[in-house]
Every structure is written in C-alpha cells, then in structure tokens.
Tab-separated table of C-alpha atoms in Angstrom:
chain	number	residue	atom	x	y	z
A	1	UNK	CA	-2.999	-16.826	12.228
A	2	UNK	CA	-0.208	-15.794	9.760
A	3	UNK	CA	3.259	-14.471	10.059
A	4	UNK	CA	5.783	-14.302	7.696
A	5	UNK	CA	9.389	-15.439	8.089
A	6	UNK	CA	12.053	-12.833	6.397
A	7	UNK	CA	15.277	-13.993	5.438
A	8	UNK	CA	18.388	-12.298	5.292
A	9	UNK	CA	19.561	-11.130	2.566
A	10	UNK	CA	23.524	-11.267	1.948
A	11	UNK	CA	25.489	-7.637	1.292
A	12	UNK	CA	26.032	-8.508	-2.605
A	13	UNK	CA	22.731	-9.510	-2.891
A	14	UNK	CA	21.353	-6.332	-1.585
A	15	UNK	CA	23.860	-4.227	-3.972
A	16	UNK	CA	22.572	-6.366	-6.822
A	17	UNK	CA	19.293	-5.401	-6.000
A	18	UNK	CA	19.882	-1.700	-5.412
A	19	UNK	CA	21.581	-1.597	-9.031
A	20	UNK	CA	18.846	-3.242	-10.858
A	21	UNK	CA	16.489	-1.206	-9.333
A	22	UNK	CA	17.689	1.994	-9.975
A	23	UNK	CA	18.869	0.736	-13.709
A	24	UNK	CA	15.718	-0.006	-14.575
A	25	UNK	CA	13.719	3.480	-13.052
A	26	UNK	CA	16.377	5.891	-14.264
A	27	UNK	CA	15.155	7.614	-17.718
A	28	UNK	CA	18.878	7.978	-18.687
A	29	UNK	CA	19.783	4.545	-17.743
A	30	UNK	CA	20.370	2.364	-20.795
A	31	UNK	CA	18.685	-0.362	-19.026
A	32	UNK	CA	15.646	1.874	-18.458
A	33	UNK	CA	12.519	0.085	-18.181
A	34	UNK	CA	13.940	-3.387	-19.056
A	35	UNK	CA	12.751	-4.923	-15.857
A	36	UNK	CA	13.954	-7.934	-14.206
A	37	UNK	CA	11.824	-11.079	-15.147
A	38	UNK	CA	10.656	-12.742	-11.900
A	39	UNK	CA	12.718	-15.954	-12.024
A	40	UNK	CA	15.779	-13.921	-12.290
A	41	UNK	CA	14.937	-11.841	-9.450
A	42	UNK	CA	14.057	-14.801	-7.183
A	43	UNK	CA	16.797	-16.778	-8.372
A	44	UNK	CA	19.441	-13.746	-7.340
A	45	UNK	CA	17.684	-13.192	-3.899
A	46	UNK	CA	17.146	-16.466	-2.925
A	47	UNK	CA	18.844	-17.125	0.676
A	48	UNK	CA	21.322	-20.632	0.710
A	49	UNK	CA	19.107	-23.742	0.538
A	50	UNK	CA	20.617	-24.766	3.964
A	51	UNK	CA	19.850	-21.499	5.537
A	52	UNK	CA	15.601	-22.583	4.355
A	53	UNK	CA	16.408	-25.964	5.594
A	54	UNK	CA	17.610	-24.531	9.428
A	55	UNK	CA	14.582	-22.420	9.676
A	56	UNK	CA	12.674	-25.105	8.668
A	57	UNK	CA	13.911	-27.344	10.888
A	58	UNK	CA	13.319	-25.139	14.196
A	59	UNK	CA	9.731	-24.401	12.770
A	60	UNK	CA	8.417	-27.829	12.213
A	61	UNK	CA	10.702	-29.031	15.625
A	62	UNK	CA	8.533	-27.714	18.037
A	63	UNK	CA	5.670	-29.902	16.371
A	64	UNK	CA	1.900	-29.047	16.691
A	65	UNK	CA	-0.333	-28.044	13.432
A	66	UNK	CA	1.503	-25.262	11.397
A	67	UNK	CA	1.664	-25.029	7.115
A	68	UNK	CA	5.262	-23.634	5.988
A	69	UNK	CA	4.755	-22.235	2.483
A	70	UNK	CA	8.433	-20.972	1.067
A	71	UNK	CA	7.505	-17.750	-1.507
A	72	UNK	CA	10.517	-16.238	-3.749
A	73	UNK	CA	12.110	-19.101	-3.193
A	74	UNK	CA	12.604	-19.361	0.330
A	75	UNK	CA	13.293	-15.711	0.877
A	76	UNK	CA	10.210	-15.690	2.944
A	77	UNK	CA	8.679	-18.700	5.048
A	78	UNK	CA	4.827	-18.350	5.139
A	79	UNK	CA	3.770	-19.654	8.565
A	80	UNK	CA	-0.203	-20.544	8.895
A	81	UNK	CA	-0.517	-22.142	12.806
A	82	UNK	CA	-2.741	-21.483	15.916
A	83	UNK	CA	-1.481	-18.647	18.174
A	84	UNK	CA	-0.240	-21.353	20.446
A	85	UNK	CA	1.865	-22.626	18.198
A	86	UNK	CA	3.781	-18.875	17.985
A	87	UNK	CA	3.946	-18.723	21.122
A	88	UNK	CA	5.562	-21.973	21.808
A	89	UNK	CA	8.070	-21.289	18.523
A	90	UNK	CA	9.262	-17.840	19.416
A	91	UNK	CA	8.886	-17.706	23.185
A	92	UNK	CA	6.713	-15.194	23.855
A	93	UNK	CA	3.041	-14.497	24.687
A	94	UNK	CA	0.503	-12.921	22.415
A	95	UNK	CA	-2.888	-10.798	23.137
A	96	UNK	CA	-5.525	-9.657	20.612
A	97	UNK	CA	-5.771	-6.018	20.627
A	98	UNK	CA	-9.013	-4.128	19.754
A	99	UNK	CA	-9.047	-0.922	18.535
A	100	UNK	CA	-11.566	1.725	20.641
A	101	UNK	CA	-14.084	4.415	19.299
A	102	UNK	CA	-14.748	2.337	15.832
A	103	UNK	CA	-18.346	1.156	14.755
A	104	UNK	CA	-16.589	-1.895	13.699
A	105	UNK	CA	-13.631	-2.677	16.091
A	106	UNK	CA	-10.426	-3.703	14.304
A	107	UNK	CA	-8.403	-6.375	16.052
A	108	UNK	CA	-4.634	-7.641	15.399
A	109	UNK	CA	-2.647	-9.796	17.008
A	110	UNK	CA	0.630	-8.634	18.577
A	111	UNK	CA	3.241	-9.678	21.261
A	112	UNK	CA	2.857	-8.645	24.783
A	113	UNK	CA	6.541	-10.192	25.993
A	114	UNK	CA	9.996	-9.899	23.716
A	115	UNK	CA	9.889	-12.155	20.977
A	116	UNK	CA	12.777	-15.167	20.699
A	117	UNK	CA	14.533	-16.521	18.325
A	118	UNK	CA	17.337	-19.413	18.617
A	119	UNK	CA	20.577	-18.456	18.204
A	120	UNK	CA	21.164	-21.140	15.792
A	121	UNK	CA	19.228	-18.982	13.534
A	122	UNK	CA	19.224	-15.851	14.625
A	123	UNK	CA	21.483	-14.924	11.938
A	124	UNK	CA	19.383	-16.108	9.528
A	125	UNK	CA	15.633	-14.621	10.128
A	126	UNK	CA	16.008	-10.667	9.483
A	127	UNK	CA	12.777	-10.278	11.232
A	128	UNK	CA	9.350	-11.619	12.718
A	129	UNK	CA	6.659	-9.921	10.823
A	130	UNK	CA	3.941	-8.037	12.555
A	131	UNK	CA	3.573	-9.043	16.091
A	132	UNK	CA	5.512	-5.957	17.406
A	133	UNK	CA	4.361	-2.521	15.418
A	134	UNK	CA	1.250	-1.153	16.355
A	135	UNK	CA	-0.006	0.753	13.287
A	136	UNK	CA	-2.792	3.846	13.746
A	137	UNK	CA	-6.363	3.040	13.748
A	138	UNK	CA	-8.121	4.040	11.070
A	139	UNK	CA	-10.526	7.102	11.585
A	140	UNK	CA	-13.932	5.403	10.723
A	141	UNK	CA	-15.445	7.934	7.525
A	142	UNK	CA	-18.807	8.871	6.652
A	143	UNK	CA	-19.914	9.373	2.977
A	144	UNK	CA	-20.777	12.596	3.978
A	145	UNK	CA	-17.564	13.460	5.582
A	146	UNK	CA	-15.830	12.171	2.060
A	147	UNK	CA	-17.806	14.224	0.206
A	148	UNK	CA	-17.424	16.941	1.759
A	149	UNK	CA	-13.086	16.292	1.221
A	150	UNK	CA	-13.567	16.459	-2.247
A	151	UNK	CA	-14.495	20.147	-2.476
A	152	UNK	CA	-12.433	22.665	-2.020
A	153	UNK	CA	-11.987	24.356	1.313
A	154	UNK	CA	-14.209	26.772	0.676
A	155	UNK	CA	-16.703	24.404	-0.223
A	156	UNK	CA	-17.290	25.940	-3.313
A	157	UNK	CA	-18.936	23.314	-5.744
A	158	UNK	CA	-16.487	23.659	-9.134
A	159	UNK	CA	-17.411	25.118	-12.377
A	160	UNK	CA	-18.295	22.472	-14.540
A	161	UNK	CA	-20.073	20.097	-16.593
A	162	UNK	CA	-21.445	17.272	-14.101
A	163	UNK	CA	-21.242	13.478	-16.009
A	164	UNK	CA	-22.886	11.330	-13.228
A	165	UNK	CA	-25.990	11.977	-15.261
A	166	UNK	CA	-26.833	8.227	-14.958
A	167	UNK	CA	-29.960	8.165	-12.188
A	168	UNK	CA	-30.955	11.020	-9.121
A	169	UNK	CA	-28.016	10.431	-6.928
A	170	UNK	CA	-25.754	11.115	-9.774
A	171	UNK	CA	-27.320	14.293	-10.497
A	172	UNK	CA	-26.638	15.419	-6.593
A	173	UNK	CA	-22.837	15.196	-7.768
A	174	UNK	CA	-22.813	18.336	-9.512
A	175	UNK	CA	-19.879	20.673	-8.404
A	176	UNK	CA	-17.827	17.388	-7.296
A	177	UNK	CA	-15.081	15.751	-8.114
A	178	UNK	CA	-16.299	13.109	-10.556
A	179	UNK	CA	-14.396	10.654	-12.416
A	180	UNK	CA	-14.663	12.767	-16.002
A	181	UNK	CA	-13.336	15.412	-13.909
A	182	UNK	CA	-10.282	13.424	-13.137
A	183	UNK	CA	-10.491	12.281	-16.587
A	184	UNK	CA	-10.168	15.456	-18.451
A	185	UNK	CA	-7.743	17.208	-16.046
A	186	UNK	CA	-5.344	14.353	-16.458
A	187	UNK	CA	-6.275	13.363	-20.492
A	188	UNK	CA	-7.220	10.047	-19.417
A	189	UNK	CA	-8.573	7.767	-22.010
A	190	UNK	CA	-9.837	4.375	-22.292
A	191	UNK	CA	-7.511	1.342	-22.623
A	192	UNK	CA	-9.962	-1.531	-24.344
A	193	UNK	CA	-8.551	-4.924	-24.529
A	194	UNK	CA	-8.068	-4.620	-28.320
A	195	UNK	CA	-6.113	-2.255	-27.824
A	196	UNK	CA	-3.672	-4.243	-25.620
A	197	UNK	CA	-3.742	-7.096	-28.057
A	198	UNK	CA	-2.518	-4.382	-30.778
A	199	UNK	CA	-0.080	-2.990	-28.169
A	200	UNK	CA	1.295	-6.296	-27.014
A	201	UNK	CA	0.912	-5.112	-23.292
A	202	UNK	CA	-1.249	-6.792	-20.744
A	203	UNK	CA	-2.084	-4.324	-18.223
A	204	UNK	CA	-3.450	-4.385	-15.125
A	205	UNK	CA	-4.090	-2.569	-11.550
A	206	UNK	CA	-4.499	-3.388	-8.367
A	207	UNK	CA	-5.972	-2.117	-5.159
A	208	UNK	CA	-5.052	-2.644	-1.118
A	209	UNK	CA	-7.472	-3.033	1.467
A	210	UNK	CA	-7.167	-3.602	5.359
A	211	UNK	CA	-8.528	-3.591	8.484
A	212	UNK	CA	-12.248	-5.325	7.290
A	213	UNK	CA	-12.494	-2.666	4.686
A	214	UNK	CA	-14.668	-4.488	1.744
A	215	UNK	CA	-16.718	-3.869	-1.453
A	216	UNK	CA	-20.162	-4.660	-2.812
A	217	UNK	CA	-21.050	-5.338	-6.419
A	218	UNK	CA	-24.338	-3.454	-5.559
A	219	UNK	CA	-22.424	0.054	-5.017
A	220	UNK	CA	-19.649	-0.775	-7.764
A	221	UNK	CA	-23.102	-1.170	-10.127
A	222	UNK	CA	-24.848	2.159	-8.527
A	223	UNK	CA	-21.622	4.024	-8.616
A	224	UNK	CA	-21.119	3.158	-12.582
A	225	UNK	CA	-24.718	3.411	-13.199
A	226	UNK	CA	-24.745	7.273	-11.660
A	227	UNK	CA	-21.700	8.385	-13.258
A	228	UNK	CA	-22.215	6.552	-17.162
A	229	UNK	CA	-19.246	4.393	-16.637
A	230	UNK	CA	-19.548	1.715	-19.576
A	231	UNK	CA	-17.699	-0.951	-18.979
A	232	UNK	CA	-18.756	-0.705	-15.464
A	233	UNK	CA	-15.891	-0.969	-12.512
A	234	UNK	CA	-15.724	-4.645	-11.510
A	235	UNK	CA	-13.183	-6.226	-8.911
A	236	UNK	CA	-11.792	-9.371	-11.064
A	237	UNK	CA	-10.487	-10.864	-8.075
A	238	UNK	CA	-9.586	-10.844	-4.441
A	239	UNK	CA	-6.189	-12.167	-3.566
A	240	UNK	CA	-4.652	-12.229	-0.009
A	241	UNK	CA	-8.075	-12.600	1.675
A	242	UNK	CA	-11.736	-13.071	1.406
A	243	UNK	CA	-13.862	-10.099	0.603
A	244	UNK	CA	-17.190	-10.144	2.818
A	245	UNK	CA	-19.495	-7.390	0.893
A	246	UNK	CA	-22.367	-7.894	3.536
A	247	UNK	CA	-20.100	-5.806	6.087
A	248	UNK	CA	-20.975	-3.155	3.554
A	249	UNK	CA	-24.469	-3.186	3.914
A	250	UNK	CA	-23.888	-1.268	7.153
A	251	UNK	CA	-23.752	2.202	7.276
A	252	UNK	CA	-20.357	3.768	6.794
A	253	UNK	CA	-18.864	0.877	6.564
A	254	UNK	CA	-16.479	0.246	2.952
A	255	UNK	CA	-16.388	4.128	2.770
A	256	UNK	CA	-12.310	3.739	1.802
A	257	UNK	CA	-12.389	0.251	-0.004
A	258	UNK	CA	-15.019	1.479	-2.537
A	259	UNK	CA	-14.063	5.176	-3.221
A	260	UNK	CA	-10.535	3.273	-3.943
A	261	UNK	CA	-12.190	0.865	-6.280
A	262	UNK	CA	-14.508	3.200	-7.707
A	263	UNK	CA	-12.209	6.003	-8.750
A	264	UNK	CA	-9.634	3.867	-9.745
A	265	UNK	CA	-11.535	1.886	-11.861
A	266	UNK	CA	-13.158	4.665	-13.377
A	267	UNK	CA	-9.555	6.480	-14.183
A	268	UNK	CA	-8.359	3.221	-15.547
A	269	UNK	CA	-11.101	2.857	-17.495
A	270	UNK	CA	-11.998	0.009	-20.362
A	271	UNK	CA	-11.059	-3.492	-19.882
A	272	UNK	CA	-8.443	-3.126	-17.230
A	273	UNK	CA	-9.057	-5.910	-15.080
A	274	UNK	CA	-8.935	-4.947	-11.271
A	275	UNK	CA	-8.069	-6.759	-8.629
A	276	UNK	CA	-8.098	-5.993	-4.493
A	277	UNK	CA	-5.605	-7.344	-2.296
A	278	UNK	CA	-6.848	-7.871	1.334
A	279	UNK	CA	-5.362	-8.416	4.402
A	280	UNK	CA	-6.972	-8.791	7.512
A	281	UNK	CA	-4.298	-7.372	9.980
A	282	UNK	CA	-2.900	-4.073	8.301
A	283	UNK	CA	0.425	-5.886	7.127
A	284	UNK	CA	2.045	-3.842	4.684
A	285	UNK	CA	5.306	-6.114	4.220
A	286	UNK	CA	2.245	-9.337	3.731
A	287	UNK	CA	0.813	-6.996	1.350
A	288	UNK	CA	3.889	-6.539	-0.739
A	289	UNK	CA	5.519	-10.248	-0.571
A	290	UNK	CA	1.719	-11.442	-1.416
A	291	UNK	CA	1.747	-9.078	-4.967
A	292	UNK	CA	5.634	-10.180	-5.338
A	293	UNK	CA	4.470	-13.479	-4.913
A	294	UNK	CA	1.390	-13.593	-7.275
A	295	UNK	CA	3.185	-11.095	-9.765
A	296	UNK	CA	2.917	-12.724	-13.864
A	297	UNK	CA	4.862	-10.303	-16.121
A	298	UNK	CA	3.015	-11.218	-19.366
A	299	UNK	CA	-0.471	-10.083	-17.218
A	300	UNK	CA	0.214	-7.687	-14.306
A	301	UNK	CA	-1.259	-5.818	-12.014
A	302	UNK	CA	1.642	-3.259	-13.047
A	303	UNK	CA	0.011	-0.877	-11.073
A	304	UNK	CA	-0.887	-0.895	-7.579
A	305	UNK	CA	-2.705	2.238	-5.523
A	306	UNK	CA	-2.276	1.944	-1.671
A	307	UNK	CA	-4.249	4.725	0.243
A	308	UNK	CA	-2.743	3.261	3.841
A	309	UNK	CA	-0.147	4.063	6.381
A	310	UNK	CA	1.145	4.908	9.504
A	311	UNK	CA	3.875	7.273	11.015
A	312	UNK	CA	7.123	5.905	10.764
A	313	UNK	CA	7.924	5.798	14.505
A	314	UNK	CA	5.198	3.676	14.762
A	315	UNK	CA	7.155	0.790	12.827
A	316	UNK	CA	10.134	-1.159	14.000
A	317	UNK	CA	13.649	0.150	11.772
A	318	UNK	CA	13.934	-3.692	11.233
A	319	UNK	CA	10.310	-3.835	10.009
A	320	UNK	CA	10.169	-0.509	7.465
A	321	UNK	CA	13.895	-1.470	6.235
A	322	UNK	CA	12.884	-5.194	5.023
A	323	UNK	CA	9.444	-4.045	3.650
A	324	UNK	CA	11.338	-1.337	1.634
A	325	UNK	CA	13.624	-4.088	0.785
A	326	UNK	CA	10.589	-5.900	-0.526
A	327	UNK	CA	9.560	-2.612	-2.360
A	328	UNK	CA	12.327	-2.423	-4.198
A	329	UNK	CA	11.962	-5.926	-5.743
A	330	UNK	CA	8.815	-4.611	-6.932
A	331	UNK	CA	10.781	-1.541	-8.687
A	332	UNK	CA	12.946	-4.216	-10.470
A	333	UNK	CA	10.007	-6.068	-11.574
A	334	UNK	CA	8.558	-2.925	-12.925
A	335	UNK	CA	5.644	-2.831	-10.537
A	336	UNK	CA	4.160	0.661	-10.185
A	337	UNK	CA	3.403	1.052	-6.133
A	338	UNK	CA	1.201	4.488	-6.081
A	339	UNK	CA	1.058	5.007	-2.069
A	340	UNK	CA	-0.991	8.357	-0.292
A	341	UNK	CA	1.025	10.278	1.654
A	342	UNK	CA	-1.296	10.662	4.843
A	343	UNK	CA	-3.787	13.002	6.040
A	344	UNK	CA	-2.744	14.602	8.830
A	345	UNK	CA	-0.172	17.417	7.802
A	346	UNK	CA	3.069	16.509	8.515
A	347	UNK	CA	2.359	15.875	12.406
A	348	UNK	CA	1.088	12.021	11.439
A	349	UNK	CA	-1.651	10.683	12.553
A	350	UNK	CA	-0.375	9.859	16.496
A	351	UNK	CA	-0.356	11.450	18.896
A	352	UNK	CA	3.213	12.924	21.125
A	353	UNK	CA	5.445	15.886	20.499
A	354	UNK	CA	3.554	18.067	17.831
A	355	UNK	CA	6.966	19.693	17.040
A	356	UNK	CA	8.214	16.997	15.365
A	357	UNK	CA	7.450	16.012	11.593
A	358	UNK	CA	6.139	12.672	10.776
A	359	UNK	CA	6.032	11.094	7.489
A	360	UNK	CA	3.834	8.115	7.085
A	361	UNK	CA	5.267	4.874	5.815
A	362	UNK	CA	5.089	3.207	3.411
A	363	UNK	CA	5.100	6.763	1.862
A	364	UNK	CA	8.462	7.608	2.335
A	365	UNK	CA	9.865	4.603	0.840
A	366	UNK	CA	12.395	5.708	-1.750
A	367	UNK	CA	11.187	2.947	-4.243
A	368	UNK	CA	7.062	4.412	-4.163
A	369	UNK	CA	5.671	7.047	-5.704
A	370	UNK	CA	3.832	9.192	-2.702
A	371	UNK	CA	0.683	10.901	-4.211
A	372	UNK	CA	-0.375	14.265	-2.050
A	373	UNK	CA	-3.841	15.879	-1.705
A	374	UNK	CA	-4.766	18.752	-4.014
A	375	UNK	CA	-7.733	20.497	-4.946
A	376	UNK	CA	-8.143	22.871	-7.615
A	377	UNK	CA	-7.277	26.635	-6.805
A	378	UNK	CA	-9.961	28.748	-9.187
A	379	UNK	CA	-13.509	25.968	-8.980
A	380	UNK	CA	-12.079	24.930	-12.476
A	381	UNK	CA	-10.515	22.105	-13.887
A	382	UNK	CA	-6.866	23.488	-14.009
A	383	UNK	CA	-4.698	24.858	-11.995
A	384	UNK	CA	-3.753	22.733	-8.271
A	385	UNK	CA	-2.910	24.016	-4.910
A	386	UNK	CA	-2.095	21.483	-2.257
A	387	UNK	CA	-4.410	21.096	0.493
A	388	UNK	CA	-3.149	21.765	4.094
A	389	UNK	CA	-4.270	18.452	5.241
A	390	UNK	CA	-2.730	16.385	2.784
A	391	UNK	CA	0.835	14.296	4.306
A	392	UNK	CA	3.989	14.328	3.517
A	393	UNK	CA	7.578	14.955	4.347
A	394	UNK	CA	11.183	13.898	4.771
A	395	UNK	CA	12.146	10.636	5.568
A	396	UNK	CA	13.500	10.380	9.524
A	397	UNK	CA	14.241	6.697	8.651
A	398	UNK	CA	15.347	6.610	4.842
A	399	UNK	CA	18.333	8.428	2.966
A	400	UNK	CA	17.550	10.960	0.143
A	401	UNK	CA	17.819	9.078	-3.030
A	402	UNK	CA	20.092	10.853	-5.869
A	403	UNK	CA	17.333	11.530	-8.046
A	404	UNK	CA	15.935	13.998	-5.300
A	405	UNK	CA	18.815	15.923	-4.338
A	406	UNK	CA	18.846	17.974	-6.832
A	407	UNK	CA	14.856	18.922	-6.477
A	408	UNK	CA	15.410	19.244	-2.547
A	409	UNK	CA	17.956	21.675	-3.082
A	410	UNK	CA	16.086	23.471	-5.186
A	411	UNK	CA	13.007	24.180	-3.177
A	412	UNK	CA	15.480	24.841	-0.288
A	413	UNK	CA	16.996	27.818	-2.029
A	414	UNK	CA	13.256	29.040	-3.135
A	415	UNK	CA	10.892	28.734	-0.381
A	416	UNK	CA	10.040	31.873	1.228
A	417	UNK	CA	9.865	30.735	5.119
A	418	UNK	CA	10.477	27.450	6.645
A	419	UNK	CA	9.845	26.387	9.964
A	420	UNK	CA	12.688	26.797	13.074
A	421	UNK	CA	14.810	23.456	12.792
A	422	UNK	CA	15.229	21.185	15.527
C-alpha cells in the first residue's frame, strides 16, 4: 500500500505561497498569469534537508521492505510498504473496509486505532495521508439513469439539430445533450496541433478517476464513431495507476470514467492529448501531489476536470487544509483544477442533521474552480437555469477569498428568500 508523508511547511513559506498564488490569478495583478516555473516553486517550498533526513531516518529505522520516494523535493515522502510495515511505523492497526450495496465493492484501507507519530518528529510531518477520512461511496450509475440526467426535468428532449449521426445508437441521441450541443452553446472550436506550434502553447487536459472507475478503447471508439468526432477521443496515458478496461465490459460499470473522458475529449477537441489520473483509494491530496509531481510547463495537462468529492465533515481539518495547500501550488503553476460541486443539493451526500448545509470538498477549495449542474430553461440551446440537484455552497471549513466578497454581498442584498440561519 501507499501513503504519503506531508511536511510542514514554515509560516513564510506559506505567505510566499499565498502571494504568488493570488499574483498570478488576479486579472489586475501585474504578475497576472506569469506562473511560477516548477523548480522555483519546489525550491521555495522545500522543507530543511535535515527535517527529510529525520523522517527518513524513523521510516527506514523500523526496517522491513518499504520504498521512500521524496516528490517536490522532500515536501512529501512517498511511502510504498506492506500494511505491516504501517502498522509497525505509526503504531496503530489497520482494517480494509468494503463499501456495501455496490455491484463492484470498493475497498480502502484505513486505521481502526489512533495513529502515532514520534515526538522527535512530530513537528515535522503535518499529516498521515488517508488512513483516517472515510470519504462517501459512490452511488453505482446506470447508463440509463445518466441519460436520463442530461434532460431537463421535465424530460423534455431539446429542440435541436442531433450530430451523433455516426451509426443507430447515435441516432437514439436526439433531444440530448451531445457534445456539438456543448460545442455551440459554449463556441468551442478545435485546437489542432498546428495550431499550437503557431501559438507556441502546448496544451493539454487531464482527467481523475477513483474507486476502480476505468475506460475502454472499444466505447471511446463507439462513442466517437456515434457522435462524428474526428480525431476520435483517445486517453494518451494513465498516470497514478493502471487502467483495467476489462472491468468495463461489465454492465454499468465505467459509467463516470467514460462520460468524463468522452465529453471532455469531445469539448477539447483536436489534438489535445488526454490523459487519466487513477488512484485506487479515492485520495484526493495523492491525486494532486501526483499531477504536481508529473507537471512539465512546456507540455501540460494545464487543465484538469475532477467530477469527485465528499462532504467536508467527512475529511479531517488537517487533511482538507494540506490538500488545499497542495491546490494552491497548482494555482501558482498555472494549473487549471475544474472540480463538480456535488449532487446532492446542499445537504451532501451523508447522511445526519438535514438542517445543516454541506459543501463537498475539494469543491470548496478557494484555489478550484467549482462547476454546478445546469440544464437549459426553454429545450434550446441558450438560456441556463440551475438544476435543484446540482451541489454547492459556503465553505464551513475555508475563509471567503477577497475576490468573492464582493459577489457574496451582492446576491445577499438581491435574493428574494433565504433559508432561517442557524
């Protein structure tokens, strides 16, 4: 198994990284989109050499089979070992925990006792990651059911022209949401490679996947086939895990991975290379170090789409404040992290008090951009209402960055009714 080693950062460091951030995302800033290069940002966040050195020492003291990888130069330690070996190292005892109701259990690995940590170090590791938070199960989807999502809640099809003209199962998409429909309400077009070249930008964008949700190059090719993609969406690569297509050959399974592929591929368009990152557990601070990690500036992924999460009191504070941490390196970098915000409404997706609001992390992180659920309000490509379903929220764990207060207040003094406050 795999768990990642987080080390603190100092004060300054964290106000360096705050200003850059913000510098760099601010339209008005004079250092607006002149992102940090990744040397410089791993260079500036890097943790004392003799701080690695301790941690290293206590890791590779208590002996047995374990691989220390140091990432961002040693802000993280990488640990690959047996379970036993975790156990031994931070005192504790671990279980494997399967998830009930699900065609396909998932299973994680988390702590059943308190986890340990020496004191000799204790000021040094910030936190453990992922053997305490217990994140939501997935709901398992039918293609049916997803259909059926896109329409609009009358389930009205729309008015207009259908493009997945491409064999018979494209031709049962009439009324849907189709990529040219996504295309022509937004004014997508095509970015080829040549154009790039001409540009002098290297693009890119990426996908995450958990929780064994794969693809298939059968359905990327039937999905592109149906709807006239040319060229057709293809996953360049896999980083973080293994993809395993045959789970897709089962029914239902995939449902999320591919619609994620499919329609972001299609959106994108051209020769923008796409690539999935995996990870087996439904680690959202692995995900994040992992695309830190593999980040190139002169290639991408720039863009990253995350359709995951899980309500926020579902996460350790320790746990959501590092990973946004993490998130805002990728802000400085100039990553573009485009995360769904849920849904459930604003109740989450747990279950407990259903008078309490509950935003779904990493959603509410101030340094994403939280994408909503719409549909459109006349069966016609134009005008958007927001679908009751669809997440969202105010943070119960983050402050209000500056550049919302002035939109907050806003809809404050213009909203008609709001509901009693607690």
């Amino acid at each position: 198994m795999r768990v990642m080693l987080a080390l603190r950062h100092s004060p300054e460091q964290l106000a360096w990284l705050e200003k850059q951030a913000e510098a760099v995302s601010q339209p008005d800033s004079p250092k607006y989109r002149q992102f940090v290069a990744p040397s410089e940002l791993h260079e500036r966040m890097a943790p004392p050499r003799s701080d690695v050195e301790a941690v290293r020492k206590w890791v590779e003291g208590v002996g047995g089979v374990v691989v220390v990888t140091e990432l961002m130069n040693g802000a993280v330690l990488q640990l690959d070992a047996p379970h036993s070996f975790f156990e031994q190292l931070l005192a504790t005892r671990l279980a494997v925990f399967e998830s009930v109701g699900q065609k396909r259990p998932r299973r994680i690995v988390r702590a059943v006792e308190a986890v340990h940590v020496p004191s000799e170090v204790a000021h040094i590791v910030e936190i453990v990651g992922d053997l305490q938070s217990f994140p939501t199960p997935r709901r398992h989807r039918r293609r049916d059911h997803e259909q059926q999502r896109l329409a609009p809640p009358s389930n009205r099809h729309g008015d207009w022209k259908n493009d997945c003209t491409g064999d018979v199962k494209g031709l049962q998409c009439a009324g849907w949401i189709t990529p040219g429909v996504i295309r022509d309400r937004y004014n997508l077009t095509n970015v080829t490679r040549t154009t790039q070249v001409a540009s002098g930008v290297t693009n890119g964008a990426a996908v995450a996947e958990f929780e064994q949700e794969f693809y298939d190059d059968a359905d990327l090719k039937l999905f592109s086939t149906a709807c006239n993609l040319s060229p057709p969406v293809a996953v360049v690569a896999t980083k973080g895990g293994k993809n395993k297509p045959s789970v897709c050959s089962e029914v239902g399974e995939c449902t999320e991975s591919l619609m994620d592929i499919e329609y972001l591929g299609a959106a994108a368009g051209g020769d923008v290379p796409l690539t999935m990152y995996y990870n087996e557990e439904y680690s959202i601070y692995t995900y994040v170090v992992d695309v830190i990690s593999d980040f190139d500036a002169s290639a991408g992924p720039w863009v990253h789409s995350v359709s995951w999460g899980t309500d926020e009191d579902t996460w350790t504070a320790e746990d959501m404040q590092r990973t946004n941490v993490e998130l805002q390196k990728a802000a400085a970098l100039g990553i573009s992290i485009f995360v769904s915000s849920g849904d459930n409404g604003v109740i989450g997706a747990g279950s407990g008090n259903s008078n309490v609001f509950r935003p779904q992390f990493p959603a509410s992180s101030p340094w994403v951009t939280t994408v909503g659920g719409t549909y459109f309000a006349n069966h016609a490509i134009g005008e958007e209402a927001g679908a009751s379903w669809s997440g969202g929220g105010f943070s119960n764990t983050f402050a209000r960055p500056s550049w919302q207060k002035q939109a907050v207040a806003s809809y404050f003094d213009t909203v008609d009714s709001l509901p009693p406050q607690t």
